[in-house]
Amino acid sequence: MRLNLYDTDRNTAAVKHIDMTLTDNGVWRASVPENLTGKFYTFNVRHDGKWLAETPGVWAKAAGTNGQRAAIIDFAATNPEGWADDHGPRIDNITDAVIYEMHHRDYSMHPNSGIVNKGKFLALTEQDTRTLAGSPTGIAHLKDLGVTHVHILPSYDYNSVDESQLPSNNYNWGYDPYNYNTPEGSYSTNPADPTARVREMKQMVKALHDVGIGVVMDVVYNHTSQNDDSNFSLTAPGYYYRHRADGSYSDASGCGNETASERQQMRNFIVNSVVNWVKEYHIDGFRFDLMAIHDIETMNQVAAALKEVNPSIFVYGEGWTAGDSPLPAKDRALKENVSAMPQVAVFSDDIRDAVKGHYSNAEDRGFATGKPGNEETVKIGIVASTAHPQVDYSKGNNSKFAYATAPTQIINYVSCHDDLTLTDKLAKSMPGSTEADRQRAARLAQTIVFTSQGTPFMFAGEEVFRDKKGVHNSYKSPDSINAIDWTLLEKNADQNEYYRQLIRLRKSHPAFRMTTADAIARNLVFDKVDAPNLISYSLKNNANGDPEKEIKVIFNGSDKDAVVKIPKGIWRVIARDGRLNADGLTDADGKPMEIKGGKVTVEPTSALILFRK
Ligand code: CA
């Protein structure tokens, strides 16, 4: 191995080549008795008698433009003021989190965001930003909405956006990893200055922590953007990846390769990498892309290592692959295997597809848009895929058994950055509908998600009914497709207020956030109802320490009134006919809205939520 030292991050010749020495345990070492702060370096590896191309290595923690050369910086000097005392929200269980998935550019690029540092880490440091009409945006909007964690699309150094051409404003989701342990340069104000991206990402984390919001990183260890030219391949050719019998790269990621977490150094790499993001950047959680490409043991080691640093950190991921893998299915971190990963959560595609219709068939409808036959799968979502005496898993659309052992293992959602936004999905599946009809359907869909057991997750901008002009895979679409138009904060103010109240309701009622399957089986009781697209249940016994002894939740996904029988007594109305107030709705005279038990009408495409007095 050879070390190359540089004065600048690119376009200059090396000032020094230093041969490295193989020492104990296969470690190659070189020692330079000088202060090299501000210098850059790469390695060359000689393999089978040939020198491979230069690489910043797999452990580069700082880098210059496009991550080509690793940088030597003083990390302590990048810490914002107060960093030593900085910490994210302390939560006992992941089910207490409300997760908001965003992309740096989506969130801040629109001309009406009121944000100065558009598309940058620093966008989420600006306080009190507003639209032209005065509505809070940026951090202020997050605070107002009440989410507990932002989940930010890949922020490590990825390959696709040319950091030397930032004025061209290229967009990418970032699922093409290059340097796993370095922040992405295009989100910094100066990609050529290796300290800028580190400092500015920390400033972002600090500013969010200061208002009580945690930061979840989207991590993509399952594949790299390149094959033979990746930093893994240029460091240890062949080692970090799985291969087919003919020697070609296997491709469970659908992106040309898949990594081999069952190999010791790949597993160590993932564990050490996430721990570094926590220790250096104070990250509060991780979302693993195509998690089932990794093996169960690796994910358990990841969760254990993170919990040891900070018990509030949580881990969730996509419990599936994008293609077949040489890794046996029994070893994969699949949704169906989550019972073997007690500290890991998986996305529920069950509730997602059952509520809004199948993700890959734009016209398909779901429970909330009037298609019958999804009731049992929605119930599977309501009980967070845990065993429940009143749920018949044989009728599940996607899963046929209670795969979760606890609700802390389930992330509920109806849409994310992938596939159509909820707004676009509803437009395509509800031909002839009005926008008001579709917003009403979105409210019902999200009410199901936010009242279900498990952890709720929403896609940024759904609260203002953002769309992506019907583009289902916008990974490199321009800002004109991806940026959230914050003018919608005023246009769809009622929708935003509904989401705000929905989040308040969940946060103020632990009954929606039970932590064990037993508690759900005991306290969540479904009512017998006899109509399609109708579900009614109660949360009883002051579940999970809730102040309410009984909460009644009824969903009518049909386009007609439904009539349900509820027990005699006085019930306080929290949600009805497309309106929701966590403190209770009021009637025209401003008096608390109450109803008596007996036969009650639930309006079309709406939720009825009641507290028993
Ligand atoms: Ca990059």
Coordinates of C-alpha atoms and ligand atoms in Angstrom, one line a residue:
M1 CA 0.0 0.0 0.0
R2 CA 1.1 3.5 -0.7
L3 CA 0.0 6.8 0.8
N4 CA -0.1 10.0 -1.4
L5 CA -0.1 13.4 0.3
Y6 CA -1.5 16.5 -1.3
D7 CA -1.6 20.2 -0.5
T8 CA -5.1 20.8 -2.2
D9 CA -8.3 18.8 -2.7
R10 CA -7.8 18.3 -6.5
N11 CA -5.9 19.2 -9.7
T12 CA -2.5 19.2 -8.1
A13 CA 0.3 16.6 -8.0
A14 CA 1.1 14.7 -4.8
V15 CA 3.8 16.4 -2.7
K16 CA 4.8 13.0 -1.3
H17 CA 4.4 9.3 -1.9
I18 CA 5.0 7.1 1.2
D19 CA 5.3 3.3 1.1
M20 CA 3.3 1.7 3.9
T21 CA 4.3 -1.3 5.9
L22 CA 2.2 -4.4 6.7
T23 CA 2.1 -4.8 10.5
D24 CA 0.0 -6.8 12.9
N25 CA -3.4 -8.2 12.1
G26 CA -3.2 -7.1 8.4
V27 CA -2.9 -3.4 9.2
W28 CA -0.9 -1.3 6.9
R29 CA 0.8 1.7 8.5
A30 CA 2.7 4.9 7.6
S31 CA 3.9 7.6 9.9
V32 CA 4.6 11.2 9.0
P33 CA 6.2 13.2 11.8
E34 CA 4.7 16.6 10.8
N35 CA 1.5 18.5 11.5
L36 CA -0.5 17.7 8.4
T37 CA -3.7 19.6 9.3
G38 CA -5.2 21.0 6.1
K39 CA -3.5 18.4 3.9
F40 CA -5.2 15.8 1.7
Y41 CA -4.4 12.1 1.1
T42 CA -5.2 9.1 -1.0
F43 CA -4.1 5.5 -1.0
N44 CA -3.0 3.1 -3.8
V45 CA -3.2 -0.6 -3.3
R46 CA -1.1 -3.1 -5.2
H47 CA -3.2 -6.1 -6.1
D48 CA -2.1 -9.1 -8.2
G49 CA 1.0 -7.3 -9.2
K50 CA -0.9 -4.2 -10.4
W51 CA -1.4 -0.8 -8.8
L52 CA -5.1 0.0 -8.4
A53 CA -6.4 3.6 -8.9
E54 CA -6.2 6.1 -6.1
T55 CA -8.9 6.0 -3.3
P56 CA -9.5 8.1 -0.3
G57 CA -10.0 4.8 1.5
V58 CA -13.1 3.5 3.2
W59 CA -12.5 5.4 6.5
A60 CA -12.2 9.0 5.2
K61 CA -14.0 11.2 7.7
A62 CA -13.4 14.4 5.8
A63 CA -12.9 15.1 2.2
G64 CA -12.6 17.8 -0.5
T65 CA -14.6 18.4 -3.6
N66 CA -16.4 15.3 -4.8
G67 CA -14.8 13.3 -2.1
Q68 CA -11.8 12.3 -4.2
R69 CA -9.2 13.1 -1.6
A70 CA -9.5 12.5 2.1
A71 CA -8.7 15.5 4.3
I72 CA -6.9 15.9 7.5
I73 CA -8.8 18.3 9.7
D74 CA -9.2 19.2 13.4
F75 CA -12.6 17.8 14.2
A76 CA -12.8 19.6 17.6
A77 CA -12.5 22.9 15.7
T78 CA -15.6 22.1 13.7
N79 CA -17.9 21.9 16.8
P80 CA -20.5 24.6 17.2
E81 CA -20.8 26.5 20.4
G82 CA -22.4 24.4 23.2
W83 CA -21.7 21.2 21.3
A84 CA -20.4 19.4 24.5
D85 CA -23.9 19.8 26.1
D86 CA -25.8 19.1 22.9
H87 CA -28.2 16.1 22.8
G88 CA -31.3 15.1 20.9
P89 CA -34.7 14.4 22.4
R90 CA -34.7 11.6 25.1
I91 CA -37.4 9.1 24.3
D92 CA -38.1 5.9 26.1
N93 CA -39.6 4.1 23.1
I94 CA -39.5 4.6 19.3
T95 CA -43.3 4.6 19.4
D96 CA -43.1 8.0 21.1
A97 CA -41.5 9.4 17.9
V98 CA -43.3 11.2 15.1
I99 CA -41.0 10.9 12.1
Y100 CA -40.9 13.5 9.2
E101 CA -39.0 12.4 6.1
M102 CA -37.4 15.1 4.1
H103 CA -34.7 16.0 1.6
H104 CA -32.6 19.1 2.0
R105 CA -33.6 20.6 -1.3
D106 CA -37.3 19.6 -1.2
Y107 CA -37.7 21.4 2.1
S108 CA -35.9 24.7 1.4
M109 CA -35.4 25.3 -2.3
H110 CA -38.8 26.9 -3.1
P111 CA -38.6 30.7 -3.6
N112 CA -41.3 31.1 -1.0
S113 CA -39.5 29.1 1.7
G114 CA -38.2 32.3 3.2
I115 CA -34.9 30.4 3.8
V116 CA -31.6 32.0 2.7
N117 CA -29.3 28.9 2.6
K118 CA -31.5 27.0 0.2
G119 CA -30.6 23.3 -0.3
K120 CA -27.9 23.4 2.3
F121 CA -27.4 21.9 5.8
L122 CA -27.6 25.5 7.0
A123 CA -31.3 25.8 5.8
L124 CA -32.2 23.9 9.0
T125 CA -30.3 26.3 11.2
E126 CA -32.3 29.4 10.2
Q127 CA -34.8 30.5 12.9
D128 CA -38.1 32.2 12.4
T129 CA -38.2 31.9 8.6
R130 CA -41.5 32.7 6.9
T131 CA -43.4 32.6 3.7
L132 CA -44.2 36.0 2.1
A133 CA -47.6 35.8 3.7
G134 CA -46.1 35.2 7.1
S135 CA -46.5 31.4 7.8
P136 CA -43.6 29.7 9.6
T137 CA -41.3 27.6 7.4
G138 CA -38.1 25.7 8.0
I139 CA -37.4 24.8 11.6
A140 CA -40.3 27.0 12.8
H141 CA -42.7 25.0 10.7
L142 CA -41.4 21.7 12.2
K143 CA -41.8 23.1 15.7
D144 CA -45.3 24.3 14.9
L145 CA -46.3 20.9 13.3
G146 CA -45.0 19.0 16.4
V147 CA -42.9 16.3 14.8
T148 CA -40.2 14.8 17.1
H149 CA -37.7 13.7 14.5
V150 CA -36.7 14.6 11.0
H151 CA -35.5 11.8 8.8
I152 CA -33.2 13.3 6.2
L153 CA -32.5 11.6 2.9
P154 CA -28.8 10.6 2.4
S155 CA -26.5 13.2 3.8
Y156 CA -23.2 11.2 3.6
D157 CA -21.0 11.9 0.5
Y158 CA -22.8 10.5 -2.5
N159 CA -21.6 10.4 -6.1
S160 CA -24.2 11.8 -8.5
V161 CA -24.1 15.6 -7.9
D162 CA -20.9 17.2 -9.2
E163 CA -19.7 19.3 -6.2
S164 CA -17.5 21.4 -8.5
Q165 CA -20.5 22.6 -10.5
L166 CA -23.0 23.6 -7.8
P167 CA -24.5 26.5 -9.7
S168 CA -26.0 24.0 -12.1
N169 CA -28.2 23.0 -9.1
N170 CA -28.4 19.3 -9.9
Y171 CA -30.8 17.3 -7.7
N172 CA -30.4 13.7 -6.5
W173 CA -31.9 11.7 -3.6
G174 CA -28.4 10.5 -2.8
Y175 CA -28.8 6.7 -2.9
D176 CA -25.4 6.3 -4.6
P177 CA -22.9 6.2 -1.7
Y178 CA -19.3 7.2 -2.2
N179 CA -17.7 8.1 1.1
Y180 CA -19.8 6.7 3.9
N181 CA -18.3 8.6 6.8
T182 CA -18.1 12.1 5.3
P183 CA -21.0 14.6 4.8
E184 CA -22.2 15.3 1.3
G185 CA -20.3 18.3 -0.1
S186 CA -23.2 19.8 -2.2
Y187 CA -25.1 20.5 1.0
S188 CA -22.2 22.6 2.3
T189 CA -21.5 26.2 1.4
N190 CA -18.0 25.2 0.2
P191 CA -17.3 21.6 -0.9
A192 CA -13.6 22.5 -1.4
D193 CA -13.2 23.3 2.3
P194 CA -13.4 19.9 4.1
T195 CA -14.2 21.5 7.4
A196 CA -17.3 23.4 6.0
R197 CA -19.5 20.3 5.4
V198 CA -18.5 18.9 8.8
R199 CA -19.2 22.1 10.7
E200 CA -22.4 22.9 8.9
M201 CA -23.9 19.5 9.3
K202 CA -23.2 19.8 13.1
Q203 CA -24.7 23.2 13.1
M204 CA -27.9 21.8 11.6
V205 CA -28.1 19.0 14.2
K206 CA -27.5 21.5 17.0
A207 CA -30.2 23.9 15.7
L208 CA -32.7 21.0 15.5
H209 CA -31.7 19.7 18.9
D210 CA -32.1 23.2 20.3
V211 CA -35.8 23.1 19.5
G212 CA -36.2 19.5 20.7
I213 CA -36.1 17.8 17.3
G214 CA -34.0 14.6 16.7
V215 CA -32.2 13.8 13.4
V216 CA -32.5 10.4 11.7
M217 CA -29.9 9.6 9.0
D218 CA -30.9 7.6 6.0
V219 CA -28.0 5.2 5.5
V220 CA -27.3 3.0 2.4
Y221 CA -24.7 0.5 3.3
N222 CA -26.3 -2.2 1.1
H223 CA -24.6 -1.1 -2.1
T224 CA -22.1 1.4 -3.5
S225 CA -22.5 3.7 -6.6
Q226 CA -19.6 2.0 -8.3
N227 CA -18.4 -1.6 -8.6
D228 CA -14.7 -2.1 -9.4
D229 CA -14.0 1.6 -8.9
S230 CA -15.7 1.9 -5.5
N231 CA -13.6 2.8 -2.4
F232 CA -14.3 -0.7 -1.1
S233 CA -13.0 -2.4 -4.4
L234 CA -10.0 -0.2 -4.6
T235 CA -9.1 -1.1 -1.0
A236 CA -9.8 -4.8 -0.9
P237 CA -11.0 -6.1 -4.3
G238 CA -13.8 -8.6 -4.1
Y239 CA -14.0 -8.6 -0.3
Y240 CA -16.8 -6.3 0.6
Y241 CA -19.3 -7.6 -2.0
R242 CA -21.4 -10.7 -2.6
H243 CA -20.9 -12.4 -5.9
R244 CA -22.7 -15.0 -8.1
A245 CA -21.1 -18.4 -8.8
D246 CA -19.7 -17.0 -12.1
G247 CA -17.8 -14.2 -10.2
S248 CA -20.1 -11.4 -11.3
Y249 CA -21.5 -9.0 -8.7
S250 CA -24.8 -10.1 -7.3
D251 CA -27.4 -7.4 -7.3
A252 CA -30.1 -7.5 -4.5
S253 CA -30.0 -3.7 -4.5
G254 CA -31.0 -3.3 -8.2
C255 CA -28.1 -0.8 -8.4
G256 CA -25.4 -3.1 -9.7
N257 CA -24.0 -4.7 -6.6
E258 CA -24.7 -5.6 -3.0
T259 CA -22.4 -5.5 0.0
A260 CA -21.6 -8.6 2.2
S261 CA -22.4 -7.7 5.8
E262 CA -21.9 -11.3 6.9
R263 CA -18.1 -10.7 6.3
Q264 CA -16.3 -9.5 9.4
Q265 CA -14.8 -6.3 8.0
M266 CA -18.0 -5.3 6.2
R267 CA -20.0 -5.8 9.4
N268 CA -17.5 -3.9 11.5
F269 CA -17.5 -1.2 8.9
I270 CA -21.3 -0.7 9.3
V271 CA -21.2 -0.8 13.1
N272 CA -18.3 1.5 13.4
S273 CA -19.7 3.9 10.8
V274 CA -23.0 4.5 12.5
V275 CA -21.3 4.8 15.9
N276 CA -19.1 7.5 14.4
W277 CA -22.1 9.4 13.1
V278 CA -23.5 9.3 16.6
K279 CA -20.3 10.3 18.4
E280 CA -19.1 13.0 16.0
Y281 CA -22.5 14.3 14.8
H282 CA -25.0 13.4 17.6
I283 CA -27.3 11.6 15.2
D284 CA -30.5 10.2 16.9
G285 CA -31.6 7.4 14.7
F286 CA -30.9 5.5 11.5
R287 CA -33.1 4.4 8.6
F288 CA -31.5 1.5 6.7
D289 CA -32.1 1.4 3.0
L290 CA -32.9 -2.1 1.7
M291 CA -32.1 -3.5 5.1
A292 CA -32.8 -7.1 4.2
I293 CA -29.6 -7.1 2.1
H294 CA -27.9 -7.1 5.5
D295 CA -27.9 -10.1 7.7
I296 CA -29.8 -10.3 11.0
E297 CA -26.7 -10.5 13.1
T298 CA -25.3 -7.3 11.7
M299 CA -28.5 -5.4 12.4
N300 CA -28.6 -6.7 15.9
Q301 CA -24.9 -5.6 16.4
V302 CA -25.8 -2.2 14.9
A303 CA -28.7 -1.7 17.3
A304 CA -26.7 -2.9 20.3
A305 CA -23.7 -0.7 19.6
L306 CA -26.0 2.4 19.2
K307 CA -28.1 1.7 22.3
E308 CA -24.9 1.5 24.3
V309 CA -23.9 5.0 23.2
N310 CA -27.4 6.4 23.7
P311 CA -30.5 4.4 24.6
S312 CA -32.8 6.9 22.9
I313 CA -31.3 6.1 19.5
F314 CA -33.5 3.9 17.3
V315 CA -33.0 1.9 14.1
Y316 CA -35.5 1.1 11.4
G317 CA -35.3 0.0 7.8
E318 CA -36.8 -1.4 4.7
G319 CA -37.4 -5.1 5.5
W320 CA -37.0 -6.2 2.0
T321 CA -34.5 -6.3 -0.9
A322 CA -34.9 -5.0 -4.5
G323 CA -33.7 -8.3 -6.0
D324 CA -32.6 -11.8 -5.1
S325 CA -29.5 -12.3 -3.0
P326 CA -27.0 -15.1 -2.4
L327 CA -27.7 -14.5 1.4
P328 CA -30.2 -17.1 2.5
A329 CA -33.6 -15.7 3.2
K330 CA -33.5 -17.0 6.8
D331 CA -30.4 -14.8 7.5
R332 CA -31.8 -11.6 5.9
A333 CA -33.0 -8.7 8.0
L334 CA -36.4 -9.1 6.4
K335 CA -39.7 -7.7 7.7
E336 CA -40.8 -11.3 8.2
N337 CA -37.7 -11.9 10.4
V338 CA -38.0 -8.9 12.6
S339 CA -38.9 -11.0 15.6
A340 CA -35.2 -12.0 15.6
M341 CA -34.3 -8.3 15.8
P342 CA -35.9 -7.0 19.0
Q343 CA -34.3 -3.5 18.8
V344 CA -35.0 -2.9 15.1
A345 CA -38.2 -1.7 13.4
V346 CA -39.4 -2.2 9.8
F347 CA -41.7 -0.3 7.5
S348 CA -45.3 -1.7 7.3
D349 CA -46.1 -2.0 3.7
D350 CA -49.2 -3.8 5.0
I351 CA -50.8 -0.6 6.3
R352 CA -49.4 1.5 3.5
D353 CA -50.9 -0.4 0.6
A354 CA -54.1 -1.3 2.4
V355 CA -55.0 2.3 3.3
K356 CA -54.2 4.0 0.0
G357 CA -54.1 1.2 -2.6
H358 CA -51.1 -0.7 -4.0
Y359 CA -47.9 1.4 -4.4
S360 CA -47.1 0.1 -7.9
N361 CA -50.6 0.4 -9.4
A362 CA -51.4 4.1 -9.6
E363 CA -55.1 3.6 -10.1
D364 CA -55.6 1.1 -7.3
R365 CA -57.6 2.3 -4.4
G366 CA -57.5 1.3 -0.7
F367 CA -59.5 1.3 2.4
A368 CA -59.5 5.1 2.7
T369 CA -60.6 5.6 -0.9
G370 CA -63.5 3.2 -0.9
K371 CA -62.1 -0.1 -2.1
P372 CA -63.5 -3.0 0.0
G373 CA -61.4 -6.0 1.0
N374 CA -58.6 -4.2 2.9
E375 CA -60.3 -4.1 6.3
E376 CA -58.3 -7.0 7.8
T377 CA -55.0 -5.6 6.5
V378 CA -55.7 -2.2 8.0
K379 CA -56.4 -3.9 11.3
I380 CA -53.0 -5.6 11.0
G381 CA -51.6 -2.1 10.7
I382 CA -53.7 -0.9 13.7
V383 CA -52.2 -3.6 15.9
A384 CA -48.7 -3.1 14.5
S385 CA -48.5 -6.6 13.0
T386 CA -48.6 -8.1 16.5
A387 CA -50.7 -11.1 17.4
H388 CA -54.2 -10.1 18.4
P389 CA -57.2 -12.4 19.1
Q390 CA -59.5 -10.4 16.8
V391 CA -57.2 -10.1 13.8
D392 CA -57.2 -12.8 11.2
Y393 CA -53.8 -12.8 9.5
S394 CA -54.9 -15.3 6.9
K395 CA -56.8 -12.4 5.3
G396 CA -53.8 -10.1 5.2
N397 CA -52.9 -8.8 1.7
N398 CA -49.2 -8.6 2.1
S399 CA -48.4 -10.7 5.2
K400 CA -50.1 -13.8 6.5
F401 CA -48.7 -13.9 10.1
A402 CA -48.1 -11.6 13.0
Y403 CA -44.5 -10.9 12.3
A404 CA -43.8 -8.3 15.0
T405 CA -43.3 -9.3 18.6
A406 CA -43.8 -5.7 19.8
P407 CA -45.3 -2.5 18.3
T408 CA -41.8 -0.9 18.7
Q409 CA -40.8 -3.0 15.6
I410 CA -43.3 -1.3 13.2
I411 CA -43.1 2.0 11.3
N412 CA -46.5 3.0 9.9
Y413 CA -46.9 5.2 6.8
V414 CA -48.9 5.8 3.7
S415 CA -46.2 7.4 1.6
C416 CA -42.5 8.4 1.5
H417 CA -40.0 9.8 -1.0
D418 CA -40.5 6.6 -3.1
D419 CA -43.4 6.2 -5.4
L420 CA -46.3 8.6 -5.9
T421 CA -46.8 11.2 -3.1
L422 CA -50.1 10.7 -1.3
T423 CA -51.5 13.8 -3.2
D424 CA -50.6 12.3 -6.6
K425 CA -51.7 8.8 -5.7
L426 CA -55.1 10.2 -4.7
A427 CA -55.3 12.2 -7.9
K428 CA -54.6 9.1 -10.0
S429 CA -56.9 6.7 -8.1
M430 CA -59.8 9.1 -7.6
P431 CA -60.7 10.3 -11.1
G432 CA -63.5 12.8 -11.2
S433 CA -62.9 13.8 -7.5
T434 CA -62.5 17.4 -6.3
E435 CA -59.4 18.5 -4.4
A436 CA -61.5 18.8 -1.3
D437 CA -62.5 15.1 -1.7
R438 CA -58.8 14.1 -2.0
Q439 CA -57.7 16.2 1.0
R440 CA -60.5 14.5 3.0
A441 CA -59.2 11.1 1.9
A442 CA -55.6 12.1 2.9
R443 CA -56.9 13.1 6.3
L444 CA -58.6 9.8 6.8
A445 CA -55.5 7.9 5.6
Q446 CA -53.1 9.8 8.0
T447 CA -55.6 9.5 10.9
I448 CA -55.3 5.8 10.5
V449 CA -51.5 6.0 10.5
F450 CA -51.2 8.3 13.5
T451 CA -53.7 6.5 15.7
S452 CA -52.3 3.1 15.0
Q453 CA -49.9 1.2 17.3
G454 CA -46.3 1.4 16.1
T455 CA -44.4 4.5 15.1
P456 CA -45.9 7.1 12.6
F457 CA -43.9 8.3 9.7
M458 CA -44.9 11.0 7.2
F459 CA -43.4 12.5 4.1
A460 CA -42.5 16.2 4.3
G461 CA -45.1 18.5 2.8
E462 CA -48.1 16.1 3.0
E463 CA -49.4 18.4 5.7
V464 CA -49.8 21.0 3.0
F465 CA -50.9 18.5 0.4
R466 CA -47.7 18.8 -1.7
D467 CA -47.5 16.9 -4.9
K468 CA -44.7 15.9 -7.3
K469 CA -46.7 16.5 -10.5
G470 CA -47.4 12.8 -10.9
V471 CA -43.7 11.8 -11.0
H472 CA -43.3 8.6 -9.1
N473 CA -39.5 8.2 -9.2
S474 CA -38.2 11.8 -8.8
Y475 CA -34.7 10.8 -7.6
K476 CA -33.1 13.1 -10.1
S477 CA -36.0 15.3 -11.1
P478 CA -35.4 19.0 -10.9
D479 CA -36.5 21.2 -8.0
S480 CA -39.6 22.2 -10.0
I481 CA -40.9 18.7 -9.3
N482 CA -39.3 18.0 -5.9
A483 CA -39.4 21.3 -4.0
I484 CA -42.3 21.9 -1.7
D485 CA -44.2 25.0 -2.7
W486 CA -44.7 26.7 0.7
T487 CA -47.5 28.9 -0.7
L488 CA -49.5 25.8 0.1
L489 CA -49.2 26.6 3.8
E490 CA -51.8 29.3 3.2
K491 CA -53.8 27.6 0.4
N492 CA -54.1 24.4 2.5
A493 CA -54.0 25.9 5.9
D494 CA -56.9 23.7 7.1
Q495 CA -55.0 20.6 6.0
N496 CA -51.9 21.7 7.9
E497 CA -54.0 22.4 11.0
Y498 CA -55.6 18.9 10.8
Y499 CA -52.1 17.3 10.7
R500 CA -51.0 19.5 13.6
Q501 CA -53.9 18.4 15.7
L502 CA -53.4 14.8 14.7
I503 CA -49.8 14.9 16.0
R504 CA -51.0 16.7 19.2
L505 CA -53.6 14.0 19.7
R506 CA -51.0 11.2 19.4
K507 CA -48.4 12.9 21.6
S508 CA -50.9 13.6 24.4
H509 CA -52.4 10.1 24.5
P510 CA -50.1 7.2 25.4
A511 CA -53.0 4.8 24.4
F512 CA -51.9 5.2 20.8
R513 CA -48.3 4.3 21.8
M514 CA -48.5 1.0 23.7
T515 CA -45.1 -0.7 23.9
T516 CA -46.0 -4.4 24.1
A517 CA -48.1 -6.9 22.1
D518 CA -49.7 -8.0 25.3
A519 CA -50.9 -4.5 26.1
I520 CA -52.4 -4.2 22.7
A521 CA -54.2 -7.5 22.8
R522 CA -55.6 -6.6 26.2
N523 CA -56.6 -3.0 25.7
L524 CA -57.4 -2.6 22.0
V525 CA -60.8 -4.1 21.3
F526 CA -62.4 -4.2 17.9
D527 CA -66.2 -3.8 17.6
K528 CA -68.2 -6.1 15.4
V529 CA -69.2 -4.0 12.3
D530 CA -71.0 -5.2 9.3
A531 CA -70.1 -3.0 6.4
P532 CA -67.2 -2.8 4.0
N533 CA -64.6 0.0 4.6
L534 CA -65.7 0.3 8.2
I535 CA -63.5 -0.3 11.2
S536 CA -64.4 0.5 14.8
Y537 CA -62.3 -0.1 17.9
S538 CA -61.8 1.0 21.5
L539 CA -58.6 1.7 23.5
K540 CA -59.7 0.7 27.0
N541 CA -58.5 0.6 30.6
N542 CA -56.5 3.9 30.5
A543 CA -54.2 2.0 28.1
N544 CA -50.5 2.7 28.6
G545 CA -51.3 5.2 31.4
D546 CA -53.7 7.3 29.2
P547 CA -55.8 9.9 31.0
E548 CA -58.9 8.6 29.1
K549 CA -60.4 5.3 30.3
E550 CA -61.8 4.6 26.8
I551 CA -61.0 6.1 23.4
K552 CA -63.3 5.1 20.5
V553 CA -61.8 5.2 17.0
I554 CA -64.0 4.6 13.9
F555 CA -62.9 4.8 10.3
N556 CA -65.4 5.0 7.4
G557 CA -63.6 4.6 4.1
S558 CA -66.7 4.4 2.0
D559 CA -68.4 7.3 0.2
K560 CA -71.6 6.8 2.1
D561 CA -72.6 7.5 5.7
A562 CA -72.0 4.5 8.0
V563 CA -74.0 3.8 11.1
V564 CA -72.3 2.2 14.1
K565 CA -73.6 1.4 17.6
I566 CA -71.6 2.7 20.5
P567 CA -72.2 2.0 24.2
K568 CA -74.6 4.2 26.1
G569 CA -73.1 7.2 27.8
I570 CA -71.7 10.6 27.0
W571 CA -68.8 10.9 24.6
R572 CA -66.6 13.9 23.9
V573 CA -66.0 14.3 20.1
I574 CA -62.4 14.7 19.1
A575 CA -62.6 14.0 15.4
R576 CA -65.7 14.0 13.1
D577 CA -66.5 14.6 9.5
G578 CA -63.0 15.6 8.4
R579 CA -62.3 17.9 11.4
L580 CA -60.1 17.1 14.4
N581 CA -59.1 18.9 17.5
A582 CA -56.9 17.2 20.1
D583 CA -58.7 19.1 22.9
G584 CA -62.1 18.2 21.4
L585 CA -64.3 19.8 18.7
T586 CA -66.7 22.5 19.6
D587 CA -70.2 23.2 18.1
A588 CA -71.4 26.4 16.5
D589 CA -71.9 28.1 19.9
G590 CA -68.3 27.2 20.9
K591 CA -69.6 24.5 23.4
P592 CA -67.7 21.2 23.6
M593 CA -69.2 18.8 21.1
E594 CA -70.6 15.7 22.7
I595 CA -72.8 12.8 21.6
K596 CA -74.8 10.1 23.4
G597 CA -74.2 6.5 22.9
G598 CA -76.5 4.4 20.7
K599 CA -76.6 4.6 16.9
V600 CA -74.1 7.1 15.5
T601 CA -73.5 8.2 12.0
V602 CA -70.0 8.4 10.7
E603 CA -69.7 10.6 7.6
P604 CA -68.2 9.4 4.4
T605 CA -64.4 9.2 4.1
S606 CA -63.8 10.3 7.7
A607 CA -62.7 9.3 11.2
L608 CA -64.8 9.6 14.3
I609 CA -62.8 9.7 17.5
L610 CA -64.5 9.9 20.9
F611 CA -63.4 10.0 24.5
R612 CA -65.8 8.4 27.0
K613 CA -66.9 10.8 29.7
Ligands
CA1 CA -20.7 14.0 -3.2

